[in-house]
CSV table of C-alpha atoms in Angstrom, one decimal:
chain,number,residue,atom,x,y,z
A,1,MET,CA,61.3,-10.5,-48.9
A,2,SER,CA,63.0,-7.2,-51.0
A,3,ASN,CA,66.2,-6.8,-48.8
A,4,ARG,CA,67.5,-10.2,-48.2
A,5,THR,CA,70.7,-11.2,-49.4
A,6,VAL,CA,72.3,-14.4,-49.8
A,7,ILE,CA,76.2,-14.8,-48.7
A,8,PRO,CA,77.9,-18.4,-49.2
A,9,PHE,CA,79.9,-19.7,-46.9
A,10,GLY,CA,82.1,-21.6,-48.1
A,11,PRO,CA,83.3,-24.3,-49.8
A,12,GLN,CA,87.0,-22.6,-49.0
A,13,HIS,CA,86.6,-20.9,-45.7
A,14,PRO,CA,89.7,-19.5,-43.0
A,15,VAL,CA,87.6,-21.4,-40.5
A,16,LEU,CA,86.4,-24.4,-42.1
A,17,PRO,CA,89.2,-27.1,-42.7
A,18,GLU,CA,87.3,-28.4,-44.9
A,19,PRO,CA,84.7,-28.0,-48.0
A,20,ILE,CA,81.3,-27.3,-47.2
A,21,GLN,CA,78.9,-24.4,-48.5
A,22,LEU,CA,76.2,-23.3,-46.9
A,23,LYS,CA,73.7,-20.6,-48.2
A,24,LEU,CA,73.0,-18.5,-45.9
A,25,GLU,CA,70.0,-15.8,-46.9
A,26,LEU,CA,70.2,-13.2,-44.8
A,27,GLN,CA,67.7,-10.3,-42.9
A,28,ASP,CA,70.2,-7.4,-42.2
A,29,GLU,CA,72.8,-9.4,-39.8
A,30,THR,CA,70.4,-12.1,-39.3
A,31,VAL,CA,70.0,-15.3,-40.5
A,32,VAL,CA,67.1,-16.3,-42.0
A,33,SER,CA,67.6,-19.7,-43.3
A,34,ALA,CA,70.9,-21.7,-44.0
A,35,ILE,CA,70.8,-24.4,-47.4
A,36,PRO,CA,73.7,-26.9,-47.1
A,37,HIS,CA,75.1,-27.9,-50.4
A,38,ILE,CA,77.2,-31.1,-50.1
A,39,GLY,CA,79.4,-32.9,-53.0
A,40,TYR,CA,83.1,-31.5,-52.8
A,41,VAL,CA,84.5,-34.4,-50.7
A,42,HIS,CA,82.3,-37.4,-52.5
A,43,ARG,CA,84.6,-39.9,-53.6
A,44,GLY,CA,82.7,-43.3,-53.7
A,45,ILE,CA,83.8,-45.0,-51.1
A,46,GLU,CA,80.6,-47.9,-50.4
A,47,LYS,CA,81.1,-48.5,-54.1
A,48,ALA,CA,84.8,-49.3,-54.4
A,49,ALA,CA,84.3,-51.5,-50.5
A,50,GLU,CA,82.5,-54.4,-53.1
A,51,ARG,CA,85.3,-54.0,-55.6
A,52,MET,CA,88.2,-54.3,-52.8
A,53,GLU,CA,88.5,-58.0,-50.5
A,54,TYR,CA,86.9,-57.9,-47.3
A,55,THR,CA,90.2,-58.2,-45.9
A,56,GLN,CA,91.6,-54.7,-47.6
A,57,ASN,CA,88.5,-52.5,-46.8
A,58,VAL,CA,89.8,-52.5,-43.2
A,59,PHE,CA,92.3,-49.8,-45.0
A,60,LEU,CA,90.2,-48.2,-47.1
A,61,VAL,CA,87.4,-47.3,-43.8
A,62,GLU,CA,90.1,-46.1,-42.2
A,63,ARG,CA,90.3,-43.6,-45.2
A,64,VAL,CA,86.7,-42.7,-44.9
A,65,CYS,CA,87.8,-40.1,-41.8
A,66,GLY,CA,91.8,-39.7,-40.5
A,67,ILE,CA,90.9,-38.2,-37.4
A,68,CYS,CA,88.6,-41.3,-36.4
A,69,SER,CA,90.6,-43.9,-38.5
A,70,PHE,CA,90.7,-46.5,-35.5
A,71,ILE,CA,87.0,-46.4,-34.8
A,72,HIS,CA,86.0,-46.7,-38.3
A,73,ALA,CA,87.9,-49.5,-38.2
A,74,LEU,CA,87.2,-50.9,-35.3
A,75,CYS,CA,83.3,-50.9,-36.8
A,76,TYR,CA,83.7,-52.8,-39.9
A,77,CYS,CA,86.2,-55.2,-38.2
A,78,GLN,CA,83.4,-56.3,-35.6
A,79,ALA,CA,81.3,-56.0,-38.4
A,80,ILE,CA,83.0,-59.0,-40.0
A,81,GLU,CA,83.8,-60.6,-36.9
A,82,GLN,CA,80.2,-61.3,-36.0
A,83,LEU,CA,79.4,-62.3,-39.4
A,84,GLN,CA,81.9,-64.8,-39.0
A,85,ASN,CA,81.7,-65.8,-35.1
A,86,ILE,CA,84.6,-64.9,-34.1
A,87,GLU,CA,85.3,-63.1,-31.0
A,88,ALA,CA,88.7,-60.5,-30.5
A,89,SER,CA,90.9,-62.1,-27.7
A,90,PRO,CA,90.6,-60.4,-24.3
A,91,ARG,CA,93.8,-58.4,-24.5
A,92,ALA,CA,92.8,-57.2,-28.2
A,93,LYS,CA,89.3,-55.7,-26.9
A,94,TYR,CA,91.1,-53.9,-24.2
A,95,LEU,CA,93.7,-52.2,-26.9
A,96,ARG,CA,91.1,-51.4,-28.9
A,97,VAL,CA,89.8,-49.3,-26.0
A,98,ILE,CA,92.8,-47.5,-25.5
A,99,TRP,CA,93.3,-46.7,-28.7
A,100,SER,CA,89.5,-45.6,-29.4
A,101,GLU,CA,89.3,-43.8,-26.3
A,102,LEU,CA,92.9,-42.0,-27.2
A,103,HIS,CA,91.3,-41.2,-30.8
A,104,ARG,CA,88.5,-39.1,-29.0
A,105,LEU,CA,91.4,-37.5,-26.8
A,106,HIS,CA,93.1,-36.5,-29.7
A,107,SER,CA,89.6,-35.9,-31.8
A,108,HIS,CA,88.5,-33.6,-28.6
A,109,HIS,CA,90.9,-31.3,-28.4
A,110,LEU,CA,91.5,-30.4,-32.2
A,111,TRP,CA,87.7,-29.7,-31.8
A,112,LEU,CA,88.5,-27.5,-29.1
A,113,GLY,CA,91.3,-25.9,-30.4
A,114,LEU,CA,89.2,-25.3,-33.7
A,115,PHE,CA,86.2,-24.4,-31.5
A,116,ALA,CA,88.3,-21.0,-29.7
A,117,ASP,CA,89.3,-19.9,-33.8
A,118,ALA,CA,86.4,-19.9,-34.1
A,119,PHE,CA,86.1,-17.3,-32.0
A,120,GLY,CA,89.2,-15.2,-32.7
A,121,TYR,CA,90.8,-17.1,-29.7
A,122,GLU,CA,94.0,-18.5,-31.1
A,123,SER,CA,96.6,-18.5,-28.5
A,124,LEU,CA,93.7,-21.1,-26.8
A,125,PHE,CA,94.3,-23.2,-30.0
A,126,MET,CA,97.4,-23.2,-29.8
A,127,GLN,CA,97.0,-24.7,-26.1
A,128,PHE,CA,95.1,-27.3,-27.7
A,129,TRP,CA,96.8,-28.4,-30.4
A,130,ARG,CA,100.2,-28.0,-28.1
A,131,ASN,CA,98.5,-31.3,-25.5
A,132,ARG,CA,97.5,-32.6,-28.3
A,133,GLU,CA,101.0,-33.3,-29.6
A,134,MET,CA,101.5,-35.2,-26.5
A,135,LEU,CA,99.0,-37.6,-28.3
A,136,MET,CA,100.6,-37.6,-31.3
A,137,ASP,CA,103.5,-38.8,-29.6
A,138,ILE,CA,101.3,-42.1,-28.2
A,139,PHE,CA,100.6,-42.9,-31.5
A,140,ASP,CA,103.8,-42.8,-33.3
A,141,LYS,CA,105.3,-44.8,-30.5
A,142,THR,CA,102.5,-47.4,-30.2
A,143,ALA,CA,101.5,-47.7,-34.3
A,144,GLY,CA,104.2,-45.7,-36.3
A,145,SER,CA,102.2,-43.8,-37.5
A,146,ARG,CA,100.5,-40.1,-36.6
A,147,VAL,CA,97.1,-40.2,-37.9
A,148,ILE,CA,96.0,-43.4,-39.7
A,149,ILE,CA,96.9,-45.9,-37.0
A,150,SER,CA,95.9,-48.5,-38.9
A,151,THR,CA,96.0,-51.0,-35.5
A,152,CYS,CA,92.8,-52.7,-35.8
A,153,ALA,CA,92.5,-56.0,-37.9
A,154,ILE,CA,89.1,-58.4,-38.5
A,155,GLY,CA,89.6,-60.6,-35.5
A,156,GLY,CA,92.0,-58.8,-32.7
A,157,THR,CA,94.6,-55.9,-33.4
A,158,ARG,CA,97.6,-55.8,-35.7
A,159,ARG,CA,100.1,-54.7,-33.1
A,160,ASP,CA,100.6,-55.0,-29.3
A,161,ILE,CA,101.1,-52.6,-26.5
A,162,SER,CA,104.2,-53.4,-24.9
A,163,ASP,CA,104.5,-52.6,-20.9
A,164,VAL,CA,107.2,-50.0,-21.5
A,165,HIS,CA,104.5,-47.7,-23.4
A,166,LEU,CA,101.8,-48.4,-21.5
A,167,GLN,CA,103.4,-46.9,-18.7
A,168,GLU,CA,104.6,-44.3,-21.5
A,169,ILE,CA,100.7,-43.9,-22.0
A,170,LEU,CA,100.4,-43.5,-18.8
A,171,ASP,CA,102.7,-40.3,-17.6
A,172,THR,CA,101.9,-38.8,-21.2
A,173,LEU,CA,98.3,-39.0,-19.8
A,174,ASP,CA,99.3,-37.5,-16.3
A,175,GLU,CA,100.5,-34.5,-18.2
A,176,VAL,CA,97.7,-34.2,-20.6
A,177,GLU,CA,95.4,-33.7,-17.6
A,178,LYS,CA,97.2,-31.3,-16.0
A,179,GLN,CA,97.3,-29.7,-19.1
A,180,LEU,CA,93.6,-29.8,-19.7
A,181,ASP,CA,92.9,-28.1,-16.2
A,182,LYS,CA,94.7,-25.4,-16.9
A,183,THR,CA,93.4,-24.4,-20.7
A,184,LEU,CA,90.1,-25.8,-20.2
A,185,PRO,CA,88.6,-23.3,-17.3
A,186,VAL,CA,89.5,-20.8,-20.3
A,187,ILE,CA,86.9,-22.0,-22.1
A,188,LEU,CA,84.4,-22.7,-19.9
A,189,ASN,CA,84.8,-19.2,-17.7
A,190,ASP,CA,86.1,-16.9,-19.2
A,191,TYR,CA,83.6,-14.3,-19.9
A,192,THR,CA,84.3,-13.0,-23.2
A,193,VAL,CA,84.1,-17.0,-24.5
A,194,LYS,CA,80.8,-17.4,-22.8
A,195,LYS,CA,79.8,-14.0,-24.2
A,196,ARG,CA,79.9,-16.5,-27.6
A,197,THR,CA,78.8,-19.6,-27.1
A,198,VAL,CA,76.1,-19.4,-24.0
A,199,GLY,CA,72.5,-19.1,-25.7
A,200,ILE,CA,74.3,-19.7,-29.1
A,201,GLY,CA,73.0,-21.9,-31.5
A,202,LYS,CA,70.0,-23.1,-28.7
A,203,ILE,CA,68.2,-26.4,-30.0
A,204,THR,CA,65.5,-28.2,-27.8
A,205,ARG,CA,65.5,-31.0,-26.4
A,206,GLU,CA,62.7,-32.3,-28.4
A,207,GLN,CA,64.2,-30.6,-31.6
A,208,ALA,CA,67.1,-32.5,-31.3
A,209,LEU,CA,65.2,-36.0,-30.8
A,210,GLU,CA,63.4,-35.3,-33.8
A,211,LEU,CA,65.9,-34.7,-36.2
A,212,GLY,CA,67.9,-37.5,-34.7
A,213,ALA,CA,70.6,-35.7,-33.5
A,214,ALA,CA,74.0,-37.5,-32.4
A,215,GLY,CA,76.4,-37.5,-30.3
A,216,PRO,CA,77.5,-34.5,-28.1
A,217,VAL,CA,74.7,-32.6,-30.0
A,218,LEU,CA,72.9,-35.0,-28.4
A,219,ARG,CA,74.0,-35.4,-24.9
A,220,ALA,CA,73.9,-31.2,-24.6
A,221,ASN,CA,70.5,-31.6,-24.4
A,222,GLY,CA,70.2,-34.1,-21.7
A,223,VAL,CA,70.1,-37.2,-23.5
A,224,ALA,CA,72.0,-40.0,-22.3
A,225,GLN,CA,72.7,-42.1,-25.2
A,226,ASP,CA,75.9,-43.2,-26.0
A,227,MET,CA,77.0,-46.6,-28.3
A,228,ARG,CA,79.9,-46.8,-25.7
A,229,GLN,CA,76.5,-48.2,-23.6
A,230,LEU,CA,76.1,-51.2,-25.6
A,231,GLY,CA,79.8,-52.6,-24.0
A,232,TYR,CA,81.2,-53.3,-27.3
A,233,ALA,CA,85.0,-54.0,-27.2
A,234,ALA,CA,85.7,-53.9,-23.7
A,235,TYR,CA,83.8,-51.3,-22.8
A,236,GLY,CA,81.0,-53.0,-21.1
A,237,GLU,CA,83.7,-54.5,-18.1
A,238,LEU,CA,85.3,-50.8,-17.5
A,239,GLY,CA,81.7,-49.2,-16.4
A,240,PHE,CA,80.9,-46.2,-18.6
A,241,GLU,CA,78.5,-43.7,-17.8
A,242,PRO,CA,77.5,-41.6,-20.8
A,243,VAL,CA,78.4,-37.3,-20.0
A,244,THR,CA,75.2,-34.8,-20.7
A,245,GLU,CA,74.3,-31.2,-20.1
A,246,ASN,CA,70.6,-29.9,-20.3
A,247,ASP,CA,71.1,-26.1,-21.9
A,248,GLY,CA,71.5,-27.3,-25.5
A,249,ASP,CA,73.8,-24.6,-26.7
A,250,CYS,CA,76.7,-24.5,-28.4
A,251,TYR,CA,78.3,-23.7,-24.3
A,252,ALA,CA,76.6,-27.4,-23.6
A,253,ARG,CA,78.8,-28.8,-26.7
A,254,ALA,CA,81.9,-27.8,-25.7
A,255,LYS,CA,81.0,-28.3,-21.7
A,256,VAL,CA,79.8,-31.9,-23.2
A,257,ARG,CA,83.6,-32.7,-25.4
A,258,ALA,CA,85.5,-30.6,-22.0
A,259,ARG,CA,83.9,-33.3,-19.4
A,260,GLU,CA,84.5,-36.5,-22.3
A,261,CYS,CA,88.2,-35.5,-22.0
A,262,TYR,CA,88.2,-36.2,-18.7
A,263,GLN,CA,86.3,-38.9,-19.0
A,264,SER,CA,88.2,-40.4,-21.8
A,265,VAL,CA,91.6,-40.1,-20.0
A,266,GLU,CA,90.7,-42.0,-17.0
A,267,LEU,CA,88.9,-45.2,-19.1
A,268,VAL,CA,92.9,-45.7,-20.2
A,269,ARG,CA,94.1,-45.8,-17.2
A,270,LYS,CA,90.9,-48.6,-16.2
A,271,ALA,CA,91.8,-50.2,-19.5
A,272,ILE,CA,95.6,-50.3,-19.0
A,273,ARG,CA,95.2,-51.1,-15.4
A,274,GLN,CA,93.1,-54.1,-16.0
A,275,LEU,CA,94.3,-55.2,-19.6
A,276,PRO,CA,94.8,-58.9,-19.7
A,277,ASP,CA,97.6,-60.7,-21.3
A,278,GLY,CA,97.4,-63.0,-23.7
A,279,GLU,CA,96.9,-63.1,-27.9
A,280,ILE,CA,95.7,-60.8,-29.6
A,281,LEU,CA,94.7,-61.6,-33.3
A,282,THR,CA,92.5,-64.7,-33.4
A,283,LYS,CA,92.5,-66.0,-37.0
A,284,PRO,CA,89.3,-65.5,-38.5
A,285,LYS,CA,88.3,-69.1,-41.1
A,286,GLY,CA,86.2,-69.3,-44.0
A,287,ARG,CA,84.5,-66.5,-45.4
A,288,PRO,CA,81.6,-63.6,-43.9
A,289,LYS,CA,78.3,-65.1,-45.1
A,290,GLY,CA,74.9,-62.5,-43.9
A,291,GLN,CA,73.7,-59.6,-43.0
A,292,VAL,CA,74.6,-57.5,-40.3
A,293,ILE,CA,74.9,-53.6,-38.4
A,294,SER,CA,77.6,-52.7,-36.7
A,295,ARG,CA,77.1,-49.4,-33.7
A,296,VAL,CA,79.8,-47.5,-32.2
A,297,GLU,CA,81.1,-44.0,-30.7
A,298,GLN,CA,82.6,-41.9,-32.4
A,299,PRO,CA,83.6,-38.7,-31.1
A,300,ARG,CA,80.9,-37.1,-32.9
A,301,GLY,CA,78.5,-39.4,-32.1
A,302,GLU,CA,77.2,-43.2,-33.2
A,303,LEU,CA,78.7,-44.4,-36.5
A,304,LEU,CA,76.6,-47.5,-38.2
A,305,TYR,CA,78.0,-50.2,-40.8
A,306,PHE,CA,75.4,-52.5,-42.4
A,307,LEU,CA,77.7,-55.1,-44.4
A,308,SER,CA,76.0,-57.7,-46.3
A,309,ALA,CA,77.8,-60.5,-47.8
A,310,ASP,CA,77.3,-63.4,-49.7
A,311,GLY,CA,79.9,-65.6,-49.0
A,312,THR,CA,82.8,-64.4,-51.4
A,313,ASN,CA,85.9,-62.9,-50.9
A,314,ARG,CA,84.1,-59.4,-51.7
A,315,LEU,CA,80.7,-58.0,-49.7
A,316,ASP,CA,77.8,-57.1,-51.2
A,317,ARG,CA,76.6,-53.9,-49.7
A,318,LEU,CA,78.6,-51.4,-47.4
A,319,ARG,CA,76.8,-48.7,-45.8
A,320,ILE,CA,77.4,-46.4,-43.9
A,321,ARG,CA,76.0,-44.0,-41.8
A,322,THR,CA,78.1,-41.2,-40.2
A,323,PRO,CA,77.4,-39.0,-37.6
A,324,THR,CA,77.8,-35.6,-38.9
A,325,PHE,CA,75.3,-36.2,-41.4
A,326,ALA,CA,72.9,-37.1,-38.8
A,327,ASN,CA,74.2,-33.7,-37.3
A,328,VAL,CA,73.0,-31.4,-40.4
A,329,PRO,CA,69.2,-31.9,-39.9
A,330,PRO,CA,69.9,-30.5,-35.7
A,331,LEU,CA,72.8,-27.6,-37.7
A,332,VAL,CA,70.5,-26.4,-40.6
A,333,ALA,CA,67.3,-25.9,-37.2
A,334,MET,CA,70.3,-23.7,-35.2
A,335,LEU,CA,71.4,-21.4,-37.4
A,336,PRO,CA,68.1,-19.3,-38.6
A,337,GLY,CA,67.7,-16.1,-36.2
A,338,CYS,CA,71.3,-16.0,-35.2
A,339,GLU,CA,74.1,-13.5,-36.3
A,340,LEU,CA,76.5,-13.8,-39.3
A,341,ALA,CA,78.9,-13.7,-37.6
A,342,ASP,CA,78.3,-16.3,-34.7
A,343,VAL,CA,77.8,-19.0,-37.7
A,344,PRO,CA,81.0,-20.3,-37.7
A,345,VAL,CA,80.9,-20.8,-34.1
A,346,ILE,CA,77.9,-22.6,-34.8
A,347,VAL,CA,79.1,-24.3,-37.5
A,348,LEU,CA,82.1,-26.0,-35.2
A,349,SER,CA,79.8,-26.4,-32.7
A,350,ILE,CA,78.4,-30.0,-34.3
A,351,ASP,CA,82.0,-30.7,-35.2
A,352,PRO,CA,81.6,-31.0,-38.6
A,353,CYS,CA,83.5,-33.8,-40.3
A,354,ILE,CA,82.1,-33.8,-43.5
A,355,SER,CA,85.2,-36.9,-44.9
A,356,CYS,CA,83.1,-38.8,-43.4
A,357,THR,CA,80.1,-37.2,-44.6
A,358,GLU,CA,80.3,-37.8,-48.2
A,359,ARG,CA,82.9,-40.4,-48.1
B,1,MET,CA,118.1,-12.4,-55.8
B,2,ASN,CA,116.3,-8.8,-55.9
B,3,ILE,CA,114.7,-7.8,-53.0
B,4,LEU,CA,110.7,-8.3,-53.5
B,5,GLN,CA,112.1,-12.0,-54.2
B,6,LYS,CA,113.8,-12.6,-51.3
B,7,SER,CA,111.0,-11.1,-48.8
B,8,ARG,CA,108.7,-13.1,-50.5
B,9,ALA,CA,111.0,-16.5,-49.7
B,10,LYS,CA,110.9,-15.2,-46.1
B,11,SER,CA,107.7,-15.1,-45.8
B,12,PRO,CA,105.6,-17.3,-47.7
B,13,TRP,CA,102.0,-16.8,-47.6
B,14,ILE,CA,99.7,-20.1,-47.5
B,15,LEU,CA,96.7,-21.1,-48.7
B,16,HIS,CA,95.1,-24.4,-47.7
B,17,TYR,CA,92.5,-26.1,-49.6
B,18,ASP,CA,90.7,-29.7,-49.1
B,19,ALA,CA,89.9,-31.2,-52.6
B,20,GLY,CA,88.7,-34.1,-51.0
B,21,ALA,CA,90.7,-35.5,-48.0
B,22,CYS,CA,90.0,-37.9,-45.4
B,23,ASN,CA,91.3,-34.6,-42.9
B,24,GLY,CA,94.6,-37.1,-42.0
B,25,CYS,CA,96.8,-34.5,-44.3
B,26,ASP,CA,94.4,-31.6,-43.4
B,27,ILE,CA,94.9,-32.3,-39.5
B,28,GLU,CA,99.0,-32.6,-40.5
B,29,ILE,CA,98.9,-29.1,-42.2
B,30,LEU,CA,97.2,-27.5,-39.4
B,31,ALA,CA,100.0,-29.2,-36.7
B,32,CYS,CA,102.9,-27.5,-38.9
B,33,LEU,CA,101.2,-24.0,-37.5
B,34,THR,CA,101.1,-25.2,-33.5
B,35,PRO,CA,103.8,-24.9,-31.0
B,36,VAL,CA,105.5,-27.8,-31.9
B,37,TYR,CA,106.5,-27.8,-35.7
B,38,ASP,CA,105.7,-23.8,-35.6
B,39,ILE,CA,106.3,-23.4,-39.5
B,40,GLU,CA,105.7,-19.2,-38.5
B,41,ARG,CA,109.3,-19.3,-37.1
B,42,PHE,CA,109.8,-19.5,-41.5
B,43,GLY,CA,107.7,-16.7,-41.7
B,44,MET,CA,104.4,-18.7,-43.2
B,45,VAL,CA,101.0,-17.7,-42.2
B,46,ASN,CA,98.1,-19.4,-43.0
B,47,VAL,CA,95.4,-17.2,-44.7
B,48,GLY,CA,91.4,-17.5,-45.9
B,49,ASN,CA,92.0,-15.3,-48.6
B,50,PRO,CA,93.6,-16.5,-52.5
B,51,LYS,CA,94.6,-12.9,-53.0
B,52,HIS,CA,97.0,-13.0,-50.5
B,53,ALA,CA,98.3,-16.6,-50.7
B,54,ASP,CA,102.1,-17.5,-52.2
B,55,VAL,CA,101.4,-21.5,-51.8
B,56,LEU,CA,98.6,-23.4,-52.6
B,57,LEU,CA,98.4,-26.7,-50.4
B,58,VAL,CA,96.7,-29.0,-52.0
B,59,THR,CA,95.3,-32.5,-49.8
B,60,GLY,CA,92.7,-35.2,-51.5
B,61,THR,CA,91.5,-37.0,-54.2
B,62,CYS,CA,89.9,-34.2,-56.8
B,63,ASN,CA,86.5,-34.6,-57.8
B,64,LYS,CA,84.6,-32.7,-60.5
B,65,ARG,CA,83.0,-29.9,-58.1
B,66,SER,CA,85.7,-29.4,-55.7
B,67,ALA,CA,88.1,-29.2,-58.7
B,68,ARG,CA,86.1,-25.8,-60.2
B,69,VAL,CA,87.0,-24.6,-56.8
B,70,LEU,CA,90.5,-25.3,-56.6
B,71,LYS,CA,90.9,-23.8,-60.3
B,72,ASN,CA,88.9,-20.6,-59.2
B,73,LEU,CA,90.9,-20.5,-56.6
B,74,TYR,CA,94.3,-21.1,-58.1
B,75,ASP,CA,93.5,-18.5,-60.8
B,76,GLN,CA,92.6,-15.7,-58.2
B,77,MET,CA,96.0,-16.1,-56.6
B,78,PRO,CA,98.4,-13.6,-57.6
B,79,ASP,CA,101.8,-14.2,-59.4
B,80,PRO,CA,104.6,-16.3,-58.8
B,81,LYS,CA,102.7,-18.7,-57.5
B,82,VAL,CA,103.7,-22.4,-56.4
B,83,VAL,CA,101.5,-25.6,-56.2
B,84,VAL,CA,102.5,-28.2,-53.2
B,85,ALA,CA,100.3,-31.7,-53.6
B,86,VAL,CA,100.1,-32.8,-50.3
B,87,GLY,CA,99.1,-36.8,-49.6
B,88,ALA,CA,98.9,-39.6,-51.8
B,89,CYS,CA,95.2,-38.4,-52.9
B,90,ALA,CA,96.1,-35.3,-53.9
B,91,LEU,CA,99.7,-37.2,-56.3
B,92,SER,CA,97.6,-40.2,-57.8
B,93,GLY,CA,94.1,-41.1,-56.2
B,94,GLY,CA,95.9,-42.8,-53.7
B,95,ILE,CA,93.5,-45.8,-52.1
B,96,PHE,CA,90.7,-44.0,-54.0
B,97,HIS,CA,92.2,-44.4,-57.3
B,98,GLU,CA,89.6,-46.8,-57.7
B,99,CYS,CA,86.6,-44.6,-56.8
B,100,TYR,CA,84.2,-43.5,-59.2
B,101,ASN,CA,84.3,-40.3,-58.9
B,102,VAL,CA,87.5,-39.0,-58.1
B,103,LEU,CA,90.1,-37.4,-60.7
B,104,GLN,CA,93.1,-39.5,-59.8
B,105,GLY,CA,95.4,-36.3,-58.2
B,106,VAL,CA,95.3,-32.7,-58.3
B,107,ASP,CA,98.0,-32.6,-61.2
B,108,GLY,CA,95.4,-32.5,-64.1
B,109,THR,CA,93.7,-29.7,-62.3
B,110,VAL,CA,96.3,-27.3,-61.4
B,111,PRO,CA,99.9,-26.9,-62.3
B,112,VAL,CA,101.4,-28.8,-59.5
B,113,ASP,CA,105.6,-28.0,-58.2
B,114,VAL,CA,106.2,-30.2,-55.3
B,115,TYR,CA,104.5,-33.9,-54.6
B,116,VAL,CA,104.8,-34.5,-50.8
B,117,PRO,CA,104.3,-38.5,-50.7
B,118,GLY,CA,102.7,-40.5,-47.4
B,119,CYS,CA,99.7,-41.2,-46.3
B,120,ALA,CA,99.1,-38.9,-43.6
B,121,ALA,CA,102.0,-37.2,-44.7
B,122,ARG,CA,104.1,-36.4,-41.9
B,123,PRO,CA,104.3,-32.3,-40.5
B,124,GLU,CA,107.5,-32.2,-41.4
B,125,ALA,CA,107.9,-33.7,-44.9
B,126,ILE,CA,104.8,-30.7,-45.3
B,127,MET,CA,107.0,-28.8,-44.2
B,128,GLU,CA,110.7,-29.3,-46.7
B,129,GLY,CA,108.3,-29.3,-49.5
B,130,VAL,CA,107.2,-25.9,-49.0
B,131,MET,CA,110.5,-25.0,-48.7
B,132,MET,CA,111.0,-27.1,-52.1
B,133,ALA,CA,108.7,-25.4,-53.8
B,134,LEU,CA,110.1,-22.0,-52.3
B,135,GLU,CA,112.9,-22.4,-53.9
B,136,LYS,CA,111.2,-23.2,-57.3
B,137,MET,CA,109.8,-20.0,-57.3
B,138,ASN,CA,112.5,-18.0,-56.7
B,139,GLN,CA,113.9,-19.3,-60.0
B,140,ARG,CA,111.3,-18.6,-62.1
């Protein structure tokens, strides 16, 4: 066609905290096709994991993604535990749930803020990020670090949470919930916000399944798939129902994440109420041998680790499949036909985590 | 200090580029903007256009592909400009220093004025780093 323009979106773009490039082919103001170009954040973690000892890898995989670092470590540790035939103690399992859900909660806050920023609602961005700071304070108190908390270890957790801190977490969650009650209705009911999100970036249920969408993108299409249903850590004992919506547009994806915030608050409360006493770390014996697949639910969807070990202190192979990698094909399917101004909203609606994707 | 230097030090505009970080430092830079840390009280604003920026905040290990973008962004910034490298990765490669696609620090690509350590660097440290960079900028 004659009058088509190609506009590069990224790698450095105000709405993207991370570098990814989308080459957008435009007919007037309408996107005809989008081609993603990646490789700006590739480091080669999978190869480095073969060179480091399997115990050191816990710290390496935490840095695959700084937003959901605990969940990466959890997935890796569960895989090693399966290979070594050890089981984390009940208390460690509950502590893992608490930290995982707090990570999900802070990640969803972060996303809701960035999403609001994508359609130019800066004050809402500030509100969500102010709430998020309360959660960061919890990490600071319980783990001594704000972002990469390094509390998960092979065989359990590296730190315990004292009763004083558990009470503090409960108090903070009450406050977080109160603030969510105030701010979430804005993103869900506001006329201008709805105008930018309802019906935008829509894919059908069949498309989502066929293209292999994961996490909230899939659940926004009415598919109740969530790895927490597998009952890893203590999720089996806590009772868990995935959140689903049916519309498959940006609004539905925001709604799924908004409802998951409340769900995470509830799960942490329940985990603290049922938290058993006991040891937190089971000492592992021997070395990992064999092959294993471990799956957990990240804030962005299903995270899969494949490990192959031959009984030495280094792994043969570590393969990481992250949810954003699964969500890029659906994203490419969402973009054609949308306006150029809606591109940031649609790109953010899958909650892209490029450092996960490229490792 | 002339009026130009004085006004520049009172409202430095910041450009952030992730050259390959794990997001940890990036979300801490974003946290600096938000109400609890609020760098706007120092007149700092996060901008998306390198032509408007005085301070370049770089996070992450650099690889060859992102080094090209980083160099490009740096060249587009008007003088005087300062570069602040944030986080262990940007300093030396950090935990990734042995990975095959890592250039072990951004100072091989752009001249770095202030190094902010930490994995991830805390917002307070990032703010202090930017303040130090501004002092350096005014001495030029």
